[in-house]
Amino acid sequence: MGSFCVSISHAKDNVDKATVAFVVANAAVGSDQDTTVFVSSEGVHLATQGYADDMHEEGFAPLKELIDSFVEAGGKIWVCSPCFKKRGYTEDQLIEGTTMVGGAKLVELLAGGAAHVSY
């Protein structure tokens, strides 16, 4: 089993990119890849309760469904801690399946050979 990382730096500022990123993440976890989604910048909003509930890009499943499916399938969501705190969030606002991390954790994953795609 390989490792796969999807980095997402968009949320409501680009619903298309945020949605496609989770479609790819679901495909990876569904292909038995050890899959991590790393949300940073605007993407950290996706890791907060209720934020993605009304996000739906035409032609795709609603974003909340894609996120829930990803977590249920065993995917991990890593949240950039400084990005999250900069936006005034607290850890009690995180959705299930998320972990706060610093940049060093992402570097470790990628240096270990994980395939990586960014949206």
Tab-separated table of C-alpha atoms in Angstrom:
chain	number	residue	atom	x	y	z
A	1	MET	CA	0.000	0.000	0.000
A	2	GLY	CA	1.342	3.423	-0.961
A	3	SER	CA	0.884	6.810	0.633
A	4	PHE	CA	-1.037	9.584	-1.075
A	5	CYS	CA	-1.478	13.207	-0.008
A	6	VAL	CA	-3.977	15.754	-1.303
A	7	SER	CA	-3.271	19.364	-0.285
A	8	ILE	CA	-6.227	21.736	-0.297
A	9	SER	CA	-5.833	25.484	0.114
A	10	HIS	CA	-9.312	26.487	-1.062
A	11	ALA	CA	-12.821	26.437	0.407
A	12	LYS	CA	-15.724	28.717	-0.541
A	13	ASP	CA	-13.264	30.877	-2.496
A	14	ASN	CA	-13.065	28.008	-5.033
A	15	VAL	CA	-15.696	25.322	-4.426
A	16	ASP	CA	-14.700	23.545	-7.651
A	17	LYS	CA	-11.104	22.958	-6.499
A	18	ALA	CA	-12.139	21.973	-2.967
A	19	THR	CA	-14.659	19.486	-4.368
A	20	VAL	CA	-12.352	17.936	-6.956
A	21	ALA	CA	-9.670	17.573	-4.281
A	22	PHE	CA	-11.997	15.466	-2.135
A	23	VAL	CA	-13.116	13.451	-5.193
A	24	VAL	CA	-9.449	12.578	-5.805
A	25	ALA	CA	-8.894	11.863	-2.098
A	26	ASN	CA	-11.861	9.471	-2.097
A	27	ALA	CA	-10.512	7.738	-5.200
A	28	ALA	CA	-7.138	7.319	-3.498
A	29	VAL	CA	-8.506	5.940	-0.229
A	30	GLY	CA	-10.812	3.687	-2.255
A	31	SER	CA	-7.750	2.325	-4.074
A	32	ASP	CA	-6.168	1.180	-0.811
A	33	GLN	CA	-3.780	4.124	-0.596
A	34	ASP	CA	-2.904	5.424	2.867
A	35	THR	CA	-4.499	8.793	2.147
A	36	THR	CA	-4.058	12.100	3.935
A	37	VAL	CA	-5.754	15.381	3.093
A	38	PHE	CA	-3.735	18.394	4.244
A	39	VAL	CA	-5.834	21.565	4.530
A	40	SER	CA	-4.070	24.914	4.727
A	41	SER	CA	-4.792	28.592	4.072
A	42	GLU	CA	-8.495	28.950	3.151
A	43	GLY	CA	-8.816	25.155	3.097
A	44	VAL	CA	-8.852	24.962	6.899
A	45	HIS	CA	-12.454	26.188	6.862
A	46	LEU	CA	-13.415	22.763	5.421
A	47	ALA	CA	-12.303	21.122	8.671
A	48	THR	CA	-14.783	23.072	10.811
A	49	GLN	CA	-18.239	21.863	11.807
A	50	GLY	CA	-21.021	23.092	9.531
A	51	TYR	CA	-18.819	24.995	7.075
A	52	ALA	CA	-19.120	22.611	4.107
A	53	ASP	CA	-22.801	21.786	4.685
A	54	ASP	CA	-24.037	24.059	1.866
A	55	MET	CA	-21.151	23.592	-0.587
A	56	HIS	CA	-22.150	21.802	-3.770
A	57	GLU	CA	-20.364	22.075	-7.104
A	58	GLU	CA	-22.596	21.168	-10.052
A	59	GLY	CA	-21.815	17.718	-11.428
A	60	PHE	CA	-20.416	16.370	-8.144
A	61	ALA	CA	-21.727	15.007	-4.862
A	62	PRO	CA	-22.153	17.671	-2.151
A	63	LEU	CA	-18.825	18.460	-0.482
A	64	LYS	CA	-20.029	17.438	2.976
A	65	GLU	CA	-20.863	13.961	1.614
A	66	LEU	CA	-17.422	13.703	0.015
A	67	ILE	CA	-15.704	14.701	3.264
A	68	ASP	CA	-17.810	12.283	5.332
A	69	SER	CA	-17.179	9.425	2.884
A	70	PHE	CA	-13.444	10.102	2.976
A	71	VAL	CA	-13.279	9.987	6.778
A	72	GLU	CA	-15.551	6.910	6.968
A	73	ALA	CA	-13.243	5.093	4.520
A	74	GLY	CA	-10.274	5.686	6.823
A	75	GLY	CA	-8.840	8.831	5.272
A	76	LYS	CA	-7.021	11.289	7.521
A	77	ILE	CA	-7.452	15.058	7.482
A	78	TRP	CA	-4.509	17.091	8.725
A	79	VAL	CA	-5.185	20.722	9.565
A	80	CYS	CA	-2.430	23.330	9.371
A	81	SER	CA	-2.332	24.563	12.951
A	82	PRO	CA	-1.044	28.114	12.301
A	83	CYS	CA	-3.534	28.583	9.421
A	84	PHE	CA	-6.386	27.370	11.630
A	85	LYS	CA	-5.485	29.581	14.583
A	86	LYS	CA	-4.907	32.611	12.321
A	87	ARG	CA	-8.569	32.367	11.294
A	88	GLY	CA	-9.753	32.440	14.904
A	89	TYR	CA	-10.883	28.832	15.211
A	90	THR	CA	-10.531	26.616	18.269
A	91	GLU	CA	-10.006	22.842	18.260
A	92	ASP	CA	-13.531	22.165	19.564
A	93	GLN	CA	-14.812	23.370	16.161
A	94	LEU	CA	-13.021	20.621	14.208
A	95	ILE	CA	-14.948	17.902	12.386
A	96	GLU	CA	-14.377	14.226	13.135
A	97	GLY	CA	-11.295	12.641	11.588
A	98	THR	CA	-9.045	15.700	11.802
A	99	THR	CA	-5.662	16.229	13.430
A	100	MET	CA	-3.877	19.534	13.981
A	101	VAL	CA	-0.346	19.469	12.539
A	102	GLY	CA	2.525	21.760	11.704
A	103	GLY	CA	4.339	21.942	8.401
A	104	ALA	CA	7.019	19.518	9.583
A	105	LYS	CA	4.464	16.673	9.610
A	106	LEU	CA	3.645	17.280	5.932
A	107	VAL	CA	7.355	17.442	5.071
A	108	GLU	CA	7.881	14.110	6.854
A	109	LEU	CA	5.053	12.473	4.875
A	110	LEU	CA	6.276	13.781	1.526
A	111	ALA	CA	9.934	13.046	2.262
A	112	GLY	CA	8.846	9.480	3.002
A	113	GLY	CA	7.763	9.123	-0.614
A	114	ALA	CA	4.043	9.940	-0.565
A	115	ALA	CA	2.568	10.865	-3.923
A	116	HIS	CA	1.181	14.399	-3.716
A	117	VAL	CA	-1.319	16.576	-5.540
A	118	SER	CA	-2.426	20.126	-4.653
A	119	TYR	CA	-5.650	22.043	-5.183
